[in-house]
Coordinates of C-alpha atoms and ligand atoms in Angstrom, one line a residue:
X1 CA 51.3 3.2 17.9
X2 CA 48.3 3.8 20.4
X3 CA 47.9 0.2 21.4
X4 CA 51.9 -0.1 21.8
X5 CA 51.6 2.6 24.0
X6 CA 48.3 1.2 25.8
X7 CA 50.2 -2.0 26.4
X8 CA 53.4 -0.2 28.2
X9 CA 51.5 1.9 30.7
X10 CA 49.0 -0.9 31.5
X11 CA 52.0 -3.0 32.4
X12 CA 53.8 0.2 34.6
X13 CA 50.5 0.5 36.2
X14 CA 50.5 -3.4 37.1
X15 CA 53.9 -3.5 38.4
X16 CA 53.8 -0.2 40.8
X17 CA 54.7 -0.6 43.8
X18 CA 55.1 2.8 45.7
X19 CA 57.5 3.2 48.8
X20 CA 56.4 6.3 50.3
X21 CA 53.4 8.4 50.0
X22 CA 55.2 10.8 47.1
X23 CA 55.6 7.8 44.9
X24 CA 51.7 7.4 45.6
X25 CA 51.4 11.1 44.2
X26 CA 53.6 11.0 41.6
X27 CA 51.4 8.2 40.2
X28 CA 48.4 9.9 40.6
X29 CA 50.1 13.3 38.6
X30 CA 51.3 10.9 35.9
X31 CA 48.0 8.8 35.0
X32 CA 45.2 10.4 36.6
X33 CA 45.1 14.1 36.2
X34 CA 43.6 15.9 33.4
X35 CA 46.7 16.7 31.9
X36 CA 48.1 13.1 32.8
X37 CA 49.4 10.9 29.8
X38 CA 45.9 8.8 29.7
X39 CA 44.1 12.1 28.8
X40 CA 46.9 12.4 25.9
X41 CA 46.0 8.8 24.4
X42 CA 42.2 9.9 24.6
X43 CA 42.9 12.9 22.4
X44 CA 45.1 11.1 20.1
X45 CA 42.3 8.2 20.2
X46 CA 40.0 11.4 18.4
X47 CA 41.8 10.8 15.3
X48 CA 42.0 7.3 15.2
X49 CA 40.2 5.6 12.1
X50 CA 36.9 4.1 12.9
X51 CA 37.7 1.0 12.1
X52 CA 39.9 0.9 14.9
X53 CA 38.0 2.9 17.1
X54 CA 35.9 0.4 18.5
X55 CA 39.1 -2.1 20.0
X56 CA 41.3 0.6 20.7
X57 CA 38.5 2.1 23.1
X58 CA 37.9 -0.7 25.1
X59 CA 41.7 -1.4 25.8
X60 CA 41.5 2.4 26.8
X61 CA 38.7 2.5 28.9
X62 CA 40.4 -0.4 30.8
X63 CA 43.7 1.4 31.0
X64 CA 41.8 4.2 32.9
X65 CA 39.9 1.7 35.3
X66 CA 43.5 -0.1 36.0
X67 CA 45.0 3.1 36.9
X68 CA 42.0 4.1 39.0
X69 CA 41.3 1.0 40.5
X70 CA 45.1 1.0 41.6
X71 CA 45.1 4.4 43.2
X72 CA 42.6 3.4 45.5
X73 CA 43.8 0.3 46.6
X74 CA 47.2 2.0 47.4
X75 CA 45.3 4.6 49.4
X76 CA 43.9 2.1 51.7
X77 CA 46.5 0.1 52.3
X78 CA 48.7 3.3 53.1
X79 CA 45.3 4.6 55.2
X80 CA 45.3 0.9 57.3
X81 CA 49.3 1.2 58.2
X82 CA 48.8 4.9 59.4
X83 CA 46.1 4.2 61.2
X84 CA 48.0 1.5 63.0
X85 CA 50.8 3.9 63.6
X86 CA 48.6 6.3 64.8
X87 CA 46.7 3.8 67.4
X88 CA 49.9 2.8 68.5
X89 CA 51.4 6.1 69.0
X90 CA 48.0 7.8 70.8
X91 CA 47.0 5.0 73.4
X92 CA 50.0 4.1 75.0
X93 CA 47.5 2.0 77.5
X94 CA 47.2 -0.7 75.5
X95 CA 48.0 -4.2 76.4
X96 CA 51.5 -4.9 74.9
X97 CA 52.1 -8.2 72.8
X98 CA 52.5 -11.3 73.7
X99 CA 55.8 -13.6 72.7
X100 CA 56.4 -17.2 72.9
X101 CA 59.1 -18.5 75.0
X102 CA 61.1 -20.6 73.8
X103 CA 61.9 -24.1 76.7
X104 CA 64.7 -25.9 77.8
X105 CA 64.9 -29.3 75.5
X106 CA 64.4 -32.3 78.2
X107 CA 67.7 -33.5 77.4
X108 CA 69.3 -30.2 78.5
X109 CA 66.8 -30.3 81.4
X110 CA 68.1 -34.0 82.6
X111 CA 71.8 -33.1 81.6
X112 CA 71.4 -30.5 84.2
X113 CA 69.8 -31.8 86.8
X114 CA 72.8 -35.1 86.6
X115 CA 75.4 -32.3 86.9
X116 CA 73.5 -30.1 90.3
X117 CA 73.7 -33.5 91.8
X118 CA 77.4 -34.6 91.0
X119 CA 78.2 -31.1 91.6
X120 CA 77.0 -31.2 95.1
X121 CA 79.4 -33.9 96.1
X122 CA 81.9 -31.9 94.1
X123 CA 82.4 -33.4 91.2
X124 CA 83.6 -30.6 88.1
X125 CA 82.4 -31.0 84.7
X126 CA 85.3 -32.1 81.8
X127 CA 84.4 -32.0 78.1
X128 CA 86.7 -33.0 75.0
X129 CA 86.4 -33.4 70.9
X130 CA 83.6 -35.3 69.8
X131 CA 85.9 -36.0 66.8
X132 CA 88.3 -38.2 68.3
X133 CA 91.4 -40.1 67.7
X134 CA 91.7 -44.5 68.1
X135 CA 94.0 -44.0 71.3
X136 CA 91.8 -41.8 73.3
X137 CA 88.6 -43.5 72.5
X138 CA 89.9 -47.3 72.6
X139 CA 93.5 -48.0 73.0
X140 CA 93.9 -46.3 76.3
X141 CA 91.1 -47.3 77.7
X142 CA 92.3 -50.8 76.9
X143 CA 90.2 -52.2 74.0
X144 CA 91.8 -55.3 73.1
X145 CA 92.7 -54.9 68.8
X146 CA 90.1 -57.3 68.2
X147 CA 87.4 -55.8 70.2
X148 CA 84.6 -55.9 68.4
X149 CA 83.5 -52.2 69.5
X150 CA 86.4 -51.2 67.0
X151 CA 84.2 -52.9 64.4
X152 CA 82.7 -50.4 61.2
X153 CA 79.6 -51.7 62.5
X154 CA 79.3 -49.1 66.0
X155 CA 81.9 -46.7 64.9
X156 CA 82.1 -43.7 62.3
X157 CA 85.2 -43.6 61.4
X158 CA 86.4 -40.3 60.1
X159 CA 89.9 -40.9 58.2
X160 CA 91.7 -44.7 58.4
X161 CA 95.3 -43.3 59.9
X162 CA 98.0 -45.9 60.3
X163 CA 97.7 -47.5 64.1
X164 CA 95.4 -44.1 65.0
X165 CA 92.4 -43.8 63.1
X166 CA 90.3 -40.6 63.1
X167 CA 86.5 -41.0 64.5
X168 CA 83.7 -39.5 66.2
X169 CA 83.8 -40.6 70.0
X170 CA 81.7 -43.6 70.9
X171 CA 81.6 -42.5 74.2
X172 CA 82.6 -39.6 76.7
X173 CA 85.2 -41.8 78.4
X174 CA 87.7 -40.2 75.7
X175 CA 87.5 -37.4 78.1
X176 CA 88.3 -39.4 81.0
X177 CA 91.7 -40.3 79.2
X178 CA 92.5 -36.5 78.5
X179 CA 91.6 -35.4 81.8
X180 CA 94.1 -38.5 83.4
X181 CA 97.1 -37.7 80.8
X182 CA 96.8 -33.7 81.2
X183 CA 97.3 -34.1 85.3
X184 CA 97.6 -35.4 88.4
X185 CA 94.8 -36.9 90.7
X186 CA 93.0 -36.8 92.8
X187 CA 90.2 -36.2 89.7
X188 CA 86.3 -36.2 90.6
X189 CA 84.9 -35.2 87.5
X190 CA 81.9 -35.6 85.1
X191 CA 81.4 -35.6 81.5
X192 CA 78.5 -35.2 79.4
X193 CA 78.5 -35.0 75.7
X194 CA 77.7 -36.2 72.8
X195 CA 78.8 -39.6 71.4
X196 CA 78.0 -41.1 67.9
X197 CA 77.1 -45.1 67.0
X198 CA 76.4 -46.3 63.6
X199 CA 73.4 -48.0 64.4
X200 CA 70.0 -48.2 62.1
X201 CA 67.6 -44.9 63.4
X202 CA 64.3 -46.8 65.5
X203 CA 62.4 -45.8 68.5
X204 CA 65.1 -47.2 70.7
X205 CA 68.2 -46.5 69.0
X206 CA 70.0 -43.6 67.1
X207 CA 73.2 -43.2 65.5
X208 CA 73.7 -40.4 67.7
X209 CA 73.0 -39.7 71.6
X210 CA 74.2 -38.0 75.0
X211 CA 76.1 -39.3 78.1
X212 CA 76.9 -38.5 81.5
X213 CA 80.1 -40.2 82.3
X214 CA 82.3 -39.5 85.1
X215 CA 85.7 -41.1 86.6
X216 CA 86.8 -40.4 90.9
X217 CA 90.1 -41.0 91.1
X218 CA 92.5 -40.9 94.3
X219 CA 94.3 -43.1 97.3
X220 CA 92.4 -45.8 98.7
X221 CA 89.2 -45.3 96.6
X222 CA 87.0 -48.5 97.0
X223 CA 84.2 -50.2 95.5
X224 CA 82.2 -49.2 98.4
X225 CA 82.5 -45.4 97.6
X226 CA 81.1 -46.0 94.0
X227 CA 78.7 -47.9 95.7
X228 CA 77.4 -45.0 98.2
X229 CA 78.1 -42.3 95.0
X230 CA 76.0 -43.8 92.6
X231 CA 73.0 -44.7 95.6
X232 CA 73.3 -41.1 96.3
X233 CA 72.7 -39.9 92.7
X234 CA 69.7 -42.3 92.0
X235 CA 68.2 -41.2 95.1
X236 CA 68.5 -37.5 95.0
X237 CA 67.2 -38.3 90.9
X238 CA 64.1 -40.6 91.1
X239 CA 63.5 -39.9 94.9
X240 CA 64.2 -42.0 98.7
X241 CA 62.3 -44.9 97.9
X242 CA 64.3 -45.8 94.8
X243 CA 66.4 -48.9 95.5
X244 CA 69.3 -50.1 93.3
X245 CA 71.2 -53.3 92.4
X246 CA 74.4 -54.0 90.7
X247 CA 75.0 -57.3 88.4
X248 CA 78.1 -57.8 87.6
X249 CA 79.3 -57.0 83.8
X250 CA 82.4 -56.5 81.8
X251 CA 84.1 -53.0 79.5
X252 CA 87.7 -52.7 79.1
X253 CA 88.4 -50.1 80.8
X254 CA 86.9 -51.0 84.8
X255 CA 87.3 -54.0 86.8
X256 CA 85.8 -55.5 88.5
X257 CA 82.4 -53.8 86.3
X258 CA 79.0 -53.5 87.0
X259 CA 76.0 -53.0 85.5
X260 CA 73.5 -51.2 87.8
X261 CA 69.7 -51.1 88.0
X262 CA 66.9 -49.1 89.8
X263 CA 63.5 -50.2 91.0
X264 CA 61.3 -49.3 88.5
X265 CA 60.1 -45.9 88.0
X266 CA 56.9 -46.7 87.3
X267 CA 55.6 -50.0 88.8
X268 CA 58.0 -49.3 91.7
X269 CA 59.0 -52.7 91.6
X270 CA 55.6 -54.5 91.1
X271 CA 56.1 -55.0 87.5
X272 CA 54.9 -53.8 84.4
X273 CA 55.9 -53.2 80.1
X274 CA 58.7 -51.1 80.9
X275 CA 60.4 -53.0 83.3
X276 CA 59.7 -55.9 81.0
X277 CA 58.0 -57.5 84.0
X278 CA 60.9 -57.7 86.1
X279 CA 60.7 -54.9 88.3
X280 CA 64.0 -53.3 87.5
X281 CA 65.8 -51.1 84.7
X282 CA 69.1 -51.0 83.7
X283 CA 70.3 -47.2 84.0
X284 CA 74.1 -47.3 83.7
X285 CA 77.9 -49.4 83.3
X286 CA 80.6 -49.0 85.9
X287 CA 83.4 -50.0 87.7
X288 CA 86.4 -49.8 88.7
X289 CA 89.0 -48.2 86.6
X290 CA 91.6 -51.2 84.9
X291 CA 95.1 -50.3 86.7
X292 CA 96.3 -50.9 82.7
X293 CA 94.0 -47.8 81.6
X294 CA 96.1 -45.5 84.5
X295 CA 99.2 -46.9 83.5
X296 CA 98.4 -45.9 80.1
X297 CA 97.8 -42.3 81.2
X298 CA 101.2 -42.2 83.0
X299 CA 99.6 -42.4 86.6
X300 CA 100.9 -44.8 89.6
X301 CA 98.2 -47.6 89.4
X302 CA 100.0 -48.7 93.0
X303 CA 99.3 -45.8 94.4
X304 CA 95.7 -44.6 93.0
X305 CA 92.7 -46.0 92.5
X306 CA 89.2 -45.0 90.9
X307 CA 86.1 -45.3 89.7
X308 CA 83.7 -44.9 86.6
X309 CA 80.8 -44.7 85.6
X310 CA 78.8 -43.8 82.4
X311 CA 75.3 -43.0 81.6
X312 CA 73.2 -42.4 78.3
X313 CA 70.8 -39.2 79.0
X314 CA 67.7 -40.2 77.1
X315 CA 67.8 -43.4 78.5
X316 CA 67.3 -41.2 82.1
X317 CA 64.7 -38.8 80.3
X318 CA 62.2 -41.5 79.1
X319 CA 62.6 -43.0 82.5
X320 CA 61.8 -39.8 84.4
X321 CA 59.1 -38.1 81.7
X322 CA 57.8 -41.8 80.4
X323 CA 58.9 -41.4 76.4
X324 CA 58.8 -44.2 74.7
X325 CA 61.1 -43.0 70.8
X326 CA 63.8 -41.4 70.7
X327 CA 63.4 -39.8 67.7
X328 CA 61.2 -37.2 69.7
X329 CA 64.3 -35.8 71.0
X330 CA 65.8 -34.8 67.5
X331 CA 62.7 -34.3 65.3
X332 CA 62.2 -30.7 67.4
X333 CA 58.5 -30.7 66.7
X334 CA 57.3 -28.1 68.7
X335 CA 54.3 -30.3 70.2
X336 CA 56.3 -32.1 71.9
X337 CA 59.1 -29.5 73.0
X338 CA 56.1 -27.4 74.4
X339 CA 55.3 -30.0 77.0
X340 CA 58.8 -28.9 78.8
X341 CA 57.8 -25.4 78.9
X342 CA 57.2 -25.1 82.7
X343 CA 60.5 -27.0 83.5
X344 CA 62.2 -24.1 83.6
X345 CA 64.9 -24.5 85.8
Ligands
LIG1 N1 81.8 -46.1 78.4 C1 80.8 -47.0 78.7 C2 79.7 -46.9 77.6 O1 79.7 -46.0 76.8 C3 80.1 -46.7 80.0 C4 81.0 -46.9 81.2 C5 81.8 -45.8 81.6 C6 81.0 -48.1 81.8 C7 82.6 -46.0 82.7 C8 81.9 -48.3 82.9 C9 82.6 -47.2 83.3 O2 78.9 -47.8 77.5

């Protein structure tokens, strides 16, 4: 009987856990005063028999040294949050705390600067699904079937549709379709986003990334105006004495295309590892855009012409801050994140 009853308040004692100073009392009334029920088990302990006298004592004693020994740590830690309350409240002179800031990501950082600069020669930005459908991310913008683009290989596909499958965009130039099928040019217009790839996660590729694309689309747009566009951006990005090249290339959806190149960020020209030696580095595709790919978005290719361009933003970001994996940008360890903190623009 004793012991049972030893047993059950030793375990109510363990377990307390007071929310406000009159639980704190209300302990103290039920085990610690003299006519609290630990005094009652040390009377009834008086007419235990001797032979358990000597057990039953010890587990008492204890009992009485729990409660007690609780009491006292509740005080204090009740004392120690008054007495912050109390400093708080009396010296209002204090110094306040301190938070952490949170920074821009350097993707958002480049993203931003791309579009100050576009937006300057008065470019708007466009954005569309990143789930996308086979004709706005391929057939419009003239993918032959067969192109190899199409293939499982670079693509997520979402749901296999008869004639339009379901995907996430391989690039932003879906949005360039949207934009030419939902109105009428003249367009001047970029588009940043996210596009998806199925390619194997390394320091220098991802299966996921971010692009700046944009499309200028009027009468009697030339060559010569992507030209003096894109020489504009690249300076106004990387600074005057950045010089540019184009080589000629092929997509779909522009032609004639171009590939275009800067002088090194780094060696300015001379040569060194990221340059590969040569001086130069491939920043983006363009061209002009296929009179098929207007035709396809109901405008007169006789009448209008236009250009593209597209961009990957990380590809501009390790250029401009030096990073050399890309997984930095989606791991978010805080190390590296912390190093944008002043770059707040
Ligand atoms: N869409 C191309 C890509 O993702 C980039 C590009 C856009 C090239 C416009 C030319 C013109 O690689």
């Amino acid at each position: 009987m004793l012991d049972e009853k030893i047993a059950q308040y030793a375990q109510e004692i363990e377990q307390f856990t007071p929310q406000s100073q009159e639980d704190v009392e209300a302990f103290r009334l039920r085990f610690l005063v003299a006519k609290g029920v630990i005094r009652d088990l040390f009377d009834a302990f008086k007419s235990v028999s001797p032979e358990q006298k000597r057990s039953l004592g010890k587990s008492l004693n204890e009992l009485k040294q729990a409660a007690e020994l609780k009491y006292r740590t509740i005080q204090e830690q009740f004392a120690a949050i008054a007495a912050v309350h109390k400093r708080d409240i009396e010296d209002l002179t204090l110094p306040g705390e301190g938070f952490v800031m949170g920074s821009r990501h350097p993707l958002a950082l480049v993203r931003k600067e791309i579009v100050e600069i576009f937006r300057k020669l008065g470019f708007v930005v466009a954005e569309g699904p990143e789930i996308e459908d086979d004709w706005h991310n391929f057939t419009a913008l003239n993918f032959p079937p067969e192109h190899p683009a199409r293939d499982m290989q670079d693509t997520f596909f979402i749901k296999k549709q008869e004639g339009n499958d379901i995907a996430l965009r391989t690039h932003t130039s879906s949005v360039q379709v949207r934009m030419m099928e939902n109105g009428q040019p003249p367009f001047r217009a970029i588009m940043p986003g996210r596009v998806y790839r199925n390619e194997a996660i390394s320091a220098r590729a991802h299966c996921f990334f971010h692009q700046v694309e944009g499309l200028y689309i009027d009468e009697n747009v030339s060559f010569a105006d992507l030209k003096q566009t894109l020489y504009y951006f690249v300076q106004e990005l990387f600074g005057e004495d950045t010089k540019v090249r184009f080589r000629p290339s092929y997509f779909p959806f522009t032609e004639p295309s171009a590939e275009m190149d800067i002088s090194c960020t780094i060696c300015k020209g001379a040569g060194c590892t990221l340059c590969k030696k040569t001086g130069w580095v491939e920043i983006l595709g363009c061209g002009m855009v296929d009179p098929n790919v207007l035709e396809n978005c109901n405008i007169d290719s006789r009448k209008y012409s236009g250009f593209a361009f597209g961009m990957g933003i990380e590809r501009i970001t390790n250029l401009k801050y030096e990073i050399k994996d890309l997984r930095l940008f989606s791991e978010n360890d805080v190390r590296f994140l912390s190093q944008f903190e002043t770059e707040l623009i």
